[in-house]
Short mmCIF file of C-alpha atoms in Angstrom, two decimals:
data_model
loop_
_atom_site.label_atom_id
_atom_site.label_comp_id
_atom_site.label_asym_id
_atom_site.label_seq_id
_atom_site.Cartn_x
_atom_site.Cartn_y
_atom_site.Cartn_z
CA UNK X 1 -0.20 0.03 0.17
CA UNK X 2 1.06 3.44 -0.97
CA UNK X 3 -0.59 6.95 -0.78
CA UNK X 4 -2.24 8.18 -4.04
CA UNK X 5 -2.17 11.49 -5.35
CA UNK X 6 -4.07 12.44 -8.11
CA UNK X 7 -2.49 15.02 -10.64
CA UNK X 8 -4.65 17.25 -11.96
CA UNK X 9 -4.26 18.29 -15.76
CA UNK X 10 -2.04 21.39 -15.79
CA UNK X 11 0.02 19.58 -13.84
CA UNK X 12 0.05 16.45 -16.47
CA UNK X 13 3.24 17.86 -18.99
CA UNK X 14 5.14 17.29 -15.88
CA UNK X 15 3.89 13.84 -14.90
CA UNK X 16 4.17 12.80 -18.57
CA UNK X 17 0.59 12.47 -18.69
CA UNK X 18 0.35 10.00 -15.59
CA UNK X 19 -3.28 10.92 -13.95
CA UNK X 20 -2.22 9.55 -10.16
CA UNK X 21 0.81 8.71 -8.36
CA UNK X 22 2.07 6.67 -5.77
CA UNK X 23 4.30 7.53 -3.15
CA UNK X 24 5.54 6.88 0.40
CA UNK X 25 6.06 9.65 2.55
CA UNK X 26 5.00 10.06 6.80
CA UNK X 27 3.61 13.71 6.22
CA UNK X 28 2.65 16.36 3.07
CA UNK X 29 5.38 18.52 2.53
CA UNK X 30 7.34 14.94 2.84
CA UNK X 31 4.73 14.41 -0.16
CA UNK X 32 5.62 17.27 -2.56
CA UNK X 33 9.00 16.13 -2.13
CA UNK X 34 8.36 12.48 -3.06
CA UNK X 35 6.39 13.64 -5.88
CA UNK X 36 9.67 16.02 -6.45
CA UNK X 37 12.01 13.36 -6.90
CA UNK X 38 10.02 11.55 -9.49
CA UNK X 39 9.08 14.40 -11.76
CA UNK X 40 11.48 17.10 -11.48
CA UNK X 41 9.69 20.44 -11.52
CA UNK X 42 7.11 19.24 -9.65
CA UNK X 43 7.30 20.86 -6.18
CA UNK X 44 8.06 24.44 -8.11
CA UNK X 45 4.58 24.46 -9.20
CA UNK X 46 3.17 23.82 -6.36
CA UNK X 47 5.00 26.06 -3.69
CA UNK X 48 6.26 29.75 -4.13
CA UNK X 49 10.17 30.33 -3.52
CA UNK X 50 9.21 30.13 1.06
CA UNK X 51 7.99 26.31 0.06
CA UNK X 52 4.84 27.30 1.11
CA UNK X 53 1.41 25.94 -1.29
CA UNK X 54 1.17 28.48 -3.94
CA UNK X 55 -2.24 31.07 -3.09
CA UNK X 56 -4.56 29.29 -5.44
CA UNK X 57 -3.84 25.45 -4.93
CA UNK X 58 -5.87 23.63 -3.01
CA UNK X 59 -4.54 20.24 -1.31
CA UNK X 60 -7.07 17.51 0.32
CA UNK X 61 -6.67 14.57 2.09
CA UNK X 62 -9.21 11.87 2.07
CA UNK X 63 -11.14 14.97 0.68
CA UNK X 64 -10.58 17.16 3.67
CA UNK X 65 -9.13 20.74 2.79
CA UNK X 66 -5.24 20.40 4.89
CA UNK X 67 -6.48 24.09 5.31
CA UNK X 68 -8.67 22.30 7.90
CA UNK X 69 -5.81 20.29 8.63
CA UNK X 70 -2.52 21.42 9.67
CA UNK X 71 -1.47 22.11 6.30
CA UNK X 72 2.12 21.03 4.60
CA UNK X 73 2.68 19.07 8.61
CA UNK X 74 -0.82 17.07 8.23
CA UNK X 75 0.71 13.39 9.00
CA UNK X 76 -0.07 10.95 5.81
CA UNK X 77 -0.08 7.19 5.93
CA UNK X 78 -0.41 4.29 3.66
CA UNK X 79 -4.17 4.04 1.72
CA UNK X 80 -3.88 7.60 1.72
CA UNK X 81 -5.83 9.82 -1.24
CA UNK X 82 -4.24 13.11 -2.04
CA UNK X 83 -6.37 15.29 -4.06
CA UNK X 84 -4.06 18.58 -6.26
CA UNK X 85 -6.68 21.15 -7.18
CA UNK X 86 -6.37 23.78 -8.40
CA UNK X 87 -8.76 27.19 -6.98
CA UNK X 88 -12.21 27.39 -8.98
CA UNK X 89 -14.96 30.28 -9.26
CA UNK X 90 -18.53 29.77 -8.83
CA UNK X 91 -20.91 30.63 -6.98
CA UNK X 92 -20.77 35.07 -6.71
CA UNK O 1 -17.48 41.59 -32.24
CA UNK O 2 -15.63 40.17 -30.14
CA UNK O 3 -11.14 41.08 -29.71
CA UNK O 4 -10.65 38.16 -27.97
CA UNK O 5 -6.96 37.93 -28.06
CA UNK O 6 -5.76 35.51 -25.66
CA UNK O 7 -6.18 33.95 -22.05
CA UNK O 8 -3.17 35.30 -19.69
CA UNK O 9 -2.59 33.74 -15.98
CA UNK O 10 -3.29 36.87 -13.38
CA UNK O 11 -0.35 35.77 -11.00
CA UNK O 12 2.19 35.21 -13.20
CA UNK O 13 1.46 37.00 -16.68
CA UNK O 14 2.25 33.84 -19.00
CA UNK O 15 -0.07 33.70 -22.55
CA UNK O 16 -1.77 30.98 -23.15
CA UNK O 17 -4.19 30.24 -26.89
CA UNK O 18 -7.89 30.74 -26.81
CA UNK O 19 -8.85 26.97 -25.31
CA UNK O 20 -10.66 25.65 -22.70
CA UNK O 21 -7.98 26.16 -20.02
CA UNK O 22 -8.72 28.05 -16.45
CA UNK O 23 -5.15 27.48 -14.44
CA UNK O 24 -1.64 28.48 -15.72
CA UNK O 25 0.50 25.48 -15.29
CA UNK O 26 3.19 26.74 -14.19
CA UNK O 27 2.20 28.79 -10.42
CA UNK O 28 -1.74 27.75 -10.45
CA UNK O 29 -3.14 31.54 -11.35
CA UNK O 30 -6.30 31.72 -12.90
CA UNK O 31 -6.46 32.45 -16.57
CA UNK O 32 -8.25 35.87 -17.39
CA UNK O 33 -8.91 36.87 -21.18
CA UNK O 34 -7.11 38.84 -23.25
CA UNK O 35 -8.25 41.91 -25.76
CA UNK O 36 -6.91 44.34 -28.83
CA UNK O 37 -8.06 47.40 -26.71
CA UNK O 38 -7.08 49.03 -29.17
CA UNK O 39 -9.27 48.02 -31.64
CA UNK O 40 -11.76 47.93 -29.58
CA UNK O 41 -10.85 51.69 -28.80
CA UNK O 42 -11.52 52.07 -32.98
CA UNK O 43 -14.87 51.46 -32.69
CA UNK O 44 -16.92 51.29 -29.54
CA UNK O 45 -18.96 54.40 -28.80
CA UNK O 46 -21.98 55.09 -26.53
CA UNK O 47 -24.18 55.29 -29.86
CA UNK O 48 -23.09 51.99 -30.99
CA UNK O 49 -23.83 50.79 -27.52
CA UNK O 50 -27.20 52.08 -27.17
CA UNK O 51 -27.87 51.33 -30.81
CA UNK O 52 -27.98 47.57 -29.75
CA UNK O 53 -29.88 44.97 -28.35
CA UNK O 54 -31.34 45.30 -24.92
CA UNK O 55 -29.11 42.56 -23.46
CA UNK O 56 -25.78 42.07 -22.47
CA UNK O 57 -24.70 41.81 -26.26
CA UNK O 58 -25.07 45.14 -27.12
CA UNK O 59 -21.31 44.85 -25.08
CA UNK O 60 -20.37 42.29 -27.25
CA UNK O 61 -16.99 44.17 -28.11
CA UNK O 62 -16.11 43.77 -24.83
CA UNK O 63 -17.14 39.95 -24.35
CA UNK O 64 -15.02 36.77 -25.64
CA UNK O 65 -17.28 35.79 -27.76
CA UNK O 66 -20.14 36.82 -30.04
CA UNK O 67 -23.89 36.48 -29.97
CA UNK O 68 -23.97 34.96 -33.25
CA UNK O 69 -21.71 31.97 -31.84
CA UNK O 70 -24.49 30.14 -30.38
CA UNK O 71 -27.75 31.82 -28.72
CA UNK O 72 -29.42 35.06 -26.76
CA UNK O 73 -32.52 34.17 -24.27
CA UNK O 74 -32.46 38.16 -23.66
CA UNK O 75 -30.19 37.96 -21.24
CA UNK O 76 -29.85 41.57 -19.19
CA UNK O 77 -30.52 45.09 -19.84
CA UNK O 78 -32.79 44.79 -15.98
CA UNK O 79 -34.12 47.53 -14.66
CA UNK O 80 -31.83 49.96 -12.91
CA UNK O 81 -34.27 50.99 -10.10
CA UNK O 82 -34.31 54.54 -7.95
CA UNK O 83 -35.62 53.24 -4.45
CA UNK O 84 -36.69 56.37 -3.08
CA UNK O 85 -38.96 54.72 -0.66
CA UNK O 86 -36.15 52.65 0.90
CA UNK O 87 -34.20 55.64 0.16
CA UNK O 88 -36.31 57.88 2.68
CA UNK O 89 -35.53 54.88 5.52
CA UNK O 90 -31.59 55.07 5.39
CA UNK O 91 -31.37 58.65 4.70
CA UNK O 92 -29.87 58.37 0.88
CA UNK O 93 -30.77 60.68 -1.98
CA UNK O 94 -29.76 58.87 -4.68
CA UNK O 95 -30.08 54.99 -4.15
CA UNK O 96 -30.67 53.01 -6.93
CA UNK O 97 -31.62 49.20 -6.97
CA UNK O 98 -30.36 46.57 -9.86
CA UNK O 99 -32.58 44.17 -10.49
CA UNK O 100 -31.58 41.50 -12.08
CA UNK O 101 -33.61 38.56 -11.04
CA UNK O 102 -35.69 39.89 -14.21
CA UNK O 103 -33.41 37.73 -16.17
CA UNK O 104 -34.70 34.67 -18.29
CA UNK O 105 -34.03 32.44 -15.00
CA UNK O 106 -34.37 34.58 -12.61
CA UNK O 107 -30.65 35.59 -11.69
CA UNK O 108 -27.61 37.50 -12.88
CA UNK O 109 -26.15 34.15 -13.39
CA UNK O 110 -27.81 33.76 -16.95
CA UNK O 111 -25.10 36.82 -17.99
CA UNK O 112 -21.93 34.30 -16.65
CA UNK O 113 -23.59 31.34 -18.86
CA UNK O 114 -24.88 33.35 -21.60
CA UNK O 115 -21.13 33.95 -22.78
CA UNK O 116 -19.74 30.47 -21.49
CA UNK O 117 -22.81 28.30 -23.44
CA UNK O 118 -21.56 30.93 -26.67
CA UNK O 119 -18.28 30.23 -25.99
CA UNK O 120 -18.85 26.43 -24.81
CA UNK O 121 -20.70 25.96 -28.50
CA UNK O 122 -17.56 27.63 -30.68
CA UNK O 123 -15.49 25.60 -28.65
CA UNK O 124 -17.68 22.73 -30.25
CA UNK O 125 -18.47 20.81 -26.63
CA UNK O 126 -22.07 18.87 -26.77
CA UNK O 127 -22.61 18.68 -22.61
CA UNK O 128 -22.80 21.95 -20.76
CA UNK O 129 -22.76 21.51 -16.62
CA UNK O 130 -21.74 23.00 -13.80
CA UNK O 131 -21.21 22.79 -9.94
CA UNK O 132 -23.96 25.14 -8.45
CA UNK O 133 -24.98 26.74 -5.11
CA UNK O 134 -28.92 26.70 -7.12
CA UNK O 135 -29.01 29.65 -9.36
CA UNK O 136 -26.51 28.84 -11.89
CA UNK O 137 -28.37 25.06 -11.74
CA UNK O 138 -31.16 26.67 -13.14
CA UNK O 139 -29.81 28.96 -15.78
CA UNK O 140 -27.20 26.16 -16.82
CA UNK O 141 -29.92 23.89 -17.79
CA UNK O 142 -32.03 26.58 -19.28
CA UNK O 143 -29.42 27.54 -21.38
CA UNK O 144 -28.42 24.42 -22.21
CA UNK O 145 -31.85 22.97 -23.66
CA UNK O 146 -32.07 26.20 -25.86
CA UNK O 147 -28.49 25.06 -26.80
CA UNK O 148 -30.05 21.56 -27.57
CA UNK O 149 -27.07 20.83 -25.51
CA UNK O 150 -26.48 17.46 -22.92
CA UNK O 151 -26.91 19.25 -19.35
CA UNK O 152 -25.83 18.01 -16.11
CA UNK O 153 -25.91 19.74 -13.20
CA UNK O 154 -23.59 19.24 -9.92
CA UNK O 155 -24.97 20.69 -6.29
CA UNK O 156 -25.42 20.32 -2.71
CA UNK O 157 -28.10 17.61 -1.92
CA UNK O 158 -29.50 20.62 1.20
CA UNK O 159 -30.33 22.83 -2.27
CA UNK O 160 -33.83 24.83 -1.63
CA UNK O 161 -36.71 23.09 -3.20
CA UNK O 162 -37.32 26.00 -5.67
CA UNK O 163 -33.63 26.04 -6.75
CA UNK O 164 -33.89 21.89 -7.73
CA UNK O 165 -37.52 22.48 -9.36
CA UNK O 166 -35.89 25.70 -11.22
CA UNK O 167 -33.27 23.13 -13.05
CA UNK O 168 -34.98 19.60 -13.21
CA UNK O 169 -38.25 22.09 -15.58
CA UNK O 170 -35.23 22.50 -18.51
CA UNK O 171 -34.83 18.48 -18.49
CA UNK O 172 -30.84 18.48 -17.24
CA UNK O 173 -29.76 15.53 -15.41
CA UNK O 174 -29.75 16.71 -11.93
CA UNK O 175 -26.47 15.20 -9.35
CA UNK O 176 -27.20 15.77 -6.09
CA UNK O 177 -24.08 15.35 -3.86
CA UNK O 178 -24.03 14.70 -0.21
CA UNK O 179 -21.91 17.36 0.63
CA UNK O 180 -21.17 20.72 0.74
CA UNK O 181 -20.85 23.17 -2.26
CA UNK O 182 -17.03 23.30 -1.74
CA UNK O 183 -17.27 19.41 -2.05
CA UNK O 184 -19.11 19.34 -5.39
CA UNK O 185 -16.99 22.19 -6.65
CA UNK O 186 -14.41 19.85 -5.83
CA UNK O 187 -15.72 16.76 -7.41
CA UNK O 188 -16.23 18.99 -10.73
CA UNK O 189 -12.45 19.82 -11.20
CA UNK O 190 -11.75 16.41 -11.17
CA UNK O 191 -14.23 15.81 -13.61
CA UNK O 192 -13.55 18.32 -15.70
CA UNK O 193 -9.86 17.65 -15.98
CA UNK O 194 -11.11 14.00 -17.52
CA UNK O 195 -14.21 14.48 -19.21
CA UNK O 196 -14.69 16.63 -22.53
CA UNK O 197 -17.87 18.59 -20.87
CA UNK O 198 -17.75 22.37 -20.72
CA UNK O 199 -18.13 22.99 -16.59
CA UNK O 200 -19.35 26.97 -17.58
CA UNK O 201 -17.22 27.32 -13.91
CA UNK O 202 -14.08 25.32 -13.82
CA UNK O 203 -13.19 25.03 -18.00
CA UNK O 204 -15.15 27.74 -18.88
CA UNK O 205 -14.35 30.00 -15.97
CA UNK O 206 -11.69 32.88 -17.69
CA UNK O 207 -15.03 33.05 -20.48
CA UNK O 208 -17.88 32.92 -18.08
CA UNK O 209 -16.69 34.83 -15.33
CA UNK O 210 -16.76 37.84 -18.14
CA UNK O 211 -20.19 38.07 -18.23
CA UNK O 212 -20.49 39.64 -14.78
CA UNK O 213 -18.89 42.52 -15.74
CA UNK O 214 -21.85 43.27 -18.07
CA UNK O 215 -23.67 44.88 -14.61
CA UNK O 216 -21.04 47.08 -14.20
CA UNK O 217 -21.76 48.29 -17.88
CA UNK O 218 -25.30 48.71 -17.82
CA UNK O 219 -25.45 50.00 -14.44
CA UNK O 220 -23.13 52.64 -15.49
CA UNK O 221 -25.19 53.69 -19.39
CA UNK O 222 -28.11 53.18 -17.64
CA UNK O 223 -26.83 56.45 -14.40
CA UNK O 224 -26.81 58.17 -18.11
CA UNK O 225 -23.07 57.44 -18.66
CA UNK O 226 -21.72 57.90 -14.79
CA UNK O 227 -19.92 55.58 -12.84
CA UNK O 228 -22.01 54.72 -9.29
CA UNK O 229 -20.31 56.62 -6.29
CA UNK O 230 -20.58 53.39 -4.45
CA UNK O 231 -21.41 49.76 -5.55
CA UNK O 232 -22.80 47.02 -2.54
CA UNK O 233 -22.06 43.58 -3.99
CA UNK O 234 -23.22 40.03 -2.58
CA UNK O 235 -20.28 37.81 -2.46
CA UNK O 236 -19.46 34.07 -2.42
CA UNK O 237 -16.49 33.68 -4.49
CA UNK O 238 -15.57 37.61 -4.81
CA UNK O 239 -15.54 36.86 -8.65
CA UNK O 240 -19.58 39.03 -9.92
CA UNK O 241 -17.61 42.10 -7.19
CA UNK O 242 -14.03 42.04 -9.31
CA UNK O 243 -16.02 41.42 -12.56
CA UNK O 244 -18.28 44.69 -11.95
CA UNK O 245 -14.81 46.86 -11.19
CA UNK O 246 -13.20 45.70 -13.95
CA UNK O 247 -16.91 46.74 -16.46
CA UNK O 248 -16.51 50.12 -14.63
CA UNK O 249 -12.65 50.04 -15.93
CA UNK O 250 -13.01 48.80 -18.70
CA UNK O 251 -15.22 51.47 -19.80
CA UNK O 252 -13.13 54.34 -18.65
CA UNK O 253 -10.30 53.08 -20.18
CA UNK O 254 -11.93 53.17 -23.21
CA UNK O 255 -13.10 57.33 -22.58
CA UNK O 256 -16.95 55.52 -22.10
CA UNK O 257 -17.26 57.02 -18.63
CA UNK O 258 -15.02 60.14 -17.77
CA UNK O 259 -13.87 59.28 -14.31
CA UNK O 260 -14.47 56.45 -11.66
CA UNK O 261 -14.39 56.58 -8.16
CA UNK O 262 -16.47 53.86 -7.07
CA UNK O 263 -16.08 52.66 -3.77
CA UNK O 264 -16.74 48.91 -3.53
CA UNK O 265 -18.39 47.53 -0.77
CA UNK O 266 -18.86 43.66 -0.29
CA UNK O 267 -21.30 41.64 1.59
CA UNK O 268 -21.81 38.10 3.03
CA UNK O 269 -23.34 36.60 5.61
CA UNK O 270 -22.30 35.99 8.91
CA UNK O 271 -22.74 31.69 8.60
CA UNK O 272 -20.33 31.74 5.69
CA UNK O 273 -17.74 35.16 5.35
CA UNK O 274 -14.15 34.24 5.01
CA UNK O 275 -13.51 37.07 2.87
CA UNK O 276 -14.83 39.43 5.85
CA UNK O 277 -12.88 37.39 8.03
CA UNK O 278 -9.95 38.36 6.39
CA UNK O 279 -10.77 41.87 5.65
CA UNK O 280 -10.89 42.52 9.15
CA UNK O 281 -7.56 40.61 9.76
CA UNK O 282 -6.10 42.82 7.43
CA UNK O 283 -4.40 39.70 5.60
CA UNK O 284 -4.84 38.38 1.55
CA UNK O 285 -4.62 35.13 2.96
CA UNK O 286 -8.09 33.65 2.61
CA UNK O 287 -9.07 30.94 4.98
CA UNK O 288 -11.57 28.97 3.76
CA UNK O 289 -14.44 28.14 6.44
CA UNK O 290 -17.04 25.74 6.97
CA UNK O 291 -20.33 27.44 6.14
CA UNK O 292 -23.24 27.65 7.63
CA UNK O 293 -26.13 30.30 6.81
CA UNK O 294 -29.44 30.52 4.77
CA UNK O 295 -27.76 32.15 1.93
CA UNK O 296 -26.79 29.07 0.15
CA UNK O 297 -26.49 30.90 -2.70
CA UNK O 298 -23.84 32.68 -1.06
CA UNK O 299 -22.74 29.36 0.40
CA UNK O 300 -18.47 29.39 -1.05
CA UNK O 301 -16.74 28.43 2.33
CA UNK O 302 -13.42 28.41 0.42
CA UNK O 303 -13.18 31.91 -2.32
CA UNK O 304 -11.90 31.08 -5.28
CA UNK O 305 -11.65 34.85 -6.14
CA UNK O 306 -11.22 36.64 -2.51
CA UNK O 307 -7.49 37.40 -3.12
CA UNK O 308 -8.35 39.83 -5.72
CA UNK O 309 -12.34 40.83 -3.36
CA UNK O 310 -10.14 41.69 -1.47
CA UNK O 311 -7.65 44.29 -3.55
CA UNK O 312 -11.04 45.49 -4.77
CA UNK O 313 -11.66 46.67 -1.62
CA UNK O 314 -8.43 48.28 -0.51
CA UNK O 315 -7.88 49.90 -3.98
CA UNK O 316 -11.62 51.50 -3.87
CA UNK O 317 -11.26 51.67 -0.07
CA UNK O 318 -14.49 50.52 0.13
CA UNK O 319 -15.74 48.67 3.29
CA UNK O 320 -16.33 44.76 3.66
CA UNK O 321 -19.73 43.60 5.70
CA UNK O 322 -20.81 40.49 7.67
CA UNK O 323 -24.18 40.14 7.85
CA UNK O 324 -26.06 38.73 11.31
CA UNK O 325 -27.89 35.97 9.83
CA UNK O 326 -31.04 36.68 11.43
CA UNK O 327 -31.30 39.95 9.12
CA UNK O 328 -31.21 38.28 5.82
CA UNK O 329 -35.28 37.31 5.62
CA UNK O 330 -35.75 40.58 7.48
CA UNK O 331 -34.05 42.47 4.64
CA UNK O 332 -35.45 40.39 2.19
CA UNK O 333 -38.94 41.90 3.55
CA UNK O 334 -37.67 45.74 4.14
CA UNK O 335 -37.20 45.47 0.55
CA UNK O 336 -40.48 44.22 -0.56
CA UNK O 337 -41.97 46.36 1.89
CA UNK O 338 -40.52 49.32 0.12
CA UNK O 339 -39.57 49.10 -3.25
CA UNK O 340 -41.82 46.18 -4.39
CA UNK O 341 -38.92 44.18 -5.36
CA UNK O 342 -39.06 40.12 -4.05
CA UNK O 343 -35.93 38.74 -3.37
CA UNK O 344 -34.03 36.30 -2.36
CA UNK O 345 -31.46 35.56 0.59
CA UNK O 346 -28.00 36.92 -1.18
CA UNK O 347 -30.63 40.07 -2.08
CA UNK O 348 -31.46 40.05 1.63
CA UNK O 349 -27.65 39.80 2.68
CA UNK O 350 -27.67 42.73 0.59
CA UNK O 351 -29.65 45.02 1.65
CA UNK O 352 -29.05 44.49 5.30
CA UNK O 353 -25.38 45.43 4.21
CA UNK O 354 -26.66 48.53 3.18
CA UNK O 355 -28.61 49.26 6.27
CA UNK O 356 -25.82 48.96 8.17
CA UNK O 357 -23.48 51.45 6.29
CA UNK O 358 -26.09 54.20 6.28
CA UNK O 359 -26.73 53.98 10.04
CA UNK O 360 -23.19 54.29 10.90
CA UNK O 361 -22.72 56.99 8.43
CA UNK O 362 -20.45 55.65 6.35
CA UNK O 363 -22.18 56.71 3.40
CA UNK O 364 -23.03 60.04 2.87
CA UNK O 365 -26.38 61.35 2.09
CA UNK O 366 -25.98 62.49 -1.78
CA UNK O 367 -23.68 59.13 -3.01
CA UNK O 368 -25.16 57.79 -5.95
CA UNK O 369 -25.18 54.13 -4.60
CA UNK O 370 -25.98 50.84 -6.22
CA UNK O 371 -27.17 47.95 -4.96
CA UNK O 372 -27.13 44.79 -6.53
CA UNK O 373 -30.26 42.52 -5.73
CA UNK O 374 -29.09 39.16 -7.88
CA UNK O 375 -31.76 36.49 -7.76
CA UNK O 376 -35.77 36.41 -7.52
CA UNK O 377 -36.80 35.67 -4.04
CA UNK O 378 -39.22 32.88 -5.26
CA UNK O 379 -36.43 30.58 -5.39
CA UNK O 380 -35.88 30.72 -1.27
CA UNK O 381 -39.62 30.91 0.39
CA UNK O 382 -38.65 28.81 2.68
CA UNK O 383 -36.55 31.46 5.08
CA UNK O 384 -39.90 33.57 4.76
CA UNK O 385 -42.35 31.35 5.06
CA UNK O 386 -43.84 33.34 8.26
CA UNK O 387 -44.23 35.91 6.60
CA UNK O 388 -47.46 35.35 5.48
CA UNK O 389 -50.78 36.37 8.67
CA UNK O 390 -54.11 36.78 5.82
CA UNK O 391 -56.93 37.45 7.84
CA UNK O 392 -58.71 34.06 8.08
CA UNK O 393 -62.74 34.58 7.02
CA UNK O 394 -66.05 33.07 6.38
CA UNK O 395 -67.31 33.99 2.33
CA UNK O 396 -69.67 36.60 4.23
CA UNK O 397 -69.97 40.42 5.14
CA UNK O 398 -69.89 40.76 8.59
CA UNK O 399 -67.72 37.55 8.94
CA UNK O 400 -64.75 39.71 6.93
CA UNK O 401 -65.33 42.61 9.43
CA UNK O 402 -65.05 40.82 12.58
CA UNK O 403 -62.04 38.92 11.19
CA UNK O 404 -60.85 42.51 10.01
CA UNK O 405 -61.06 43.50 12.55
CA UNK O 406 -59.51 40.43 15.80
CA UNK O 407 -57.08 40.75 12.83
CA UNK O 408 -56.21 44.65 13.10
CA UNK O 409 -56.05 44.19 16.55
CA UNK O 410 -53.45 41.74 17.04
CA UNK O 411 -51.32 43.49 14.07
CA UNK O 412 -51.52 47.25 14.90
#
């Protein structure tokens, strides 16, 4: 078992078209590092110079927005599903 | 005709070809439509606009798609009503209500959906879809029917009955999601990546959101080619708010308005006010909330355009107003009883914010103020169920007199 990360369309050029990537890591920051090891450059797309997630990137672990959890420090375990989703406007 | 040049990232400025994409691949910033303003300047004029159709398509030169690319439901050019009765109560001499509940599906959403539908047809899509807090579902369903497209609308399953039926009637496929709007939106975002569907508020968003600019254009034109001194606008994602401001500025840049010194005030209900929270904390970082408000059309806990809305407030020295939940229905009644305009909950939020700003002396007496009423009250009957208190009577003269006396004693 590992962690499944769902990759949104704008990032699939970096993942050679893969829409799901499996990694093993203990927290979200480590998940991003593991992604970057597999697909160099992906971290720059997701994080700004300070290492924080960019403004318009939303990340969910098992459906929960990580801003309701511990952000990049949120612990992850085998079997977790992570979604990376661009901010989407709607409503008013 | 449209003068669309490209899409560009609002954050890093990278340019993209005109296509059904909404996110910058490099920084995840939202894509915005780029226009050839030099070319527009040469053709646009007050006369040309005034001689155009009585709909949003009179501003076609400033939209990202042509009227002839698809359908025209007659959206827009809705009444701008001088609200003297309400103005008198609030001590305002120049109060106007922009009543956008008179659109084909009874909300401002027809503006954005008209643009998105025509663009979707131009791109060759045969399926129209959306994530909706209610009004959008009705609008997308109606436009999909008229455009003969397969239509799928996704919404939180706890939506008001009027909005569910208001979408169902057009024959769309309804998807009731057991979750919040933000969860519906996330689902749609992932679906849009893997299906060739035109999600109006996802992959069509750069084009869709441009439709809201027409509210700014119309108000300025209806005021006799002048910008209001103040706009009060309901906000969920913050998109409408920023686009009204954009519309006014485009008119100014094109020489159609002498000046734009409009103050932009944003209104959210207490049960979902992440943009107001950020404003109060003096930050541009909007922290998402879990919505719990009767104004369901404003129940977006994770506002994608919150950042830009806050910039607009700062730029215009505007205000962000948090409206107490009990005032939403109360102010729906206030507007109905004074101006004869029956608005949905979002309109109640705007009128409450207007009243609060007036009472606090933030609005001066002679300012030209426009409050934006964006949807019809028949959509949210649940929240005013206690409004009806009839005189119950038998069908004869005497009974009526007696019943009226009882009713008067109780109510006067």
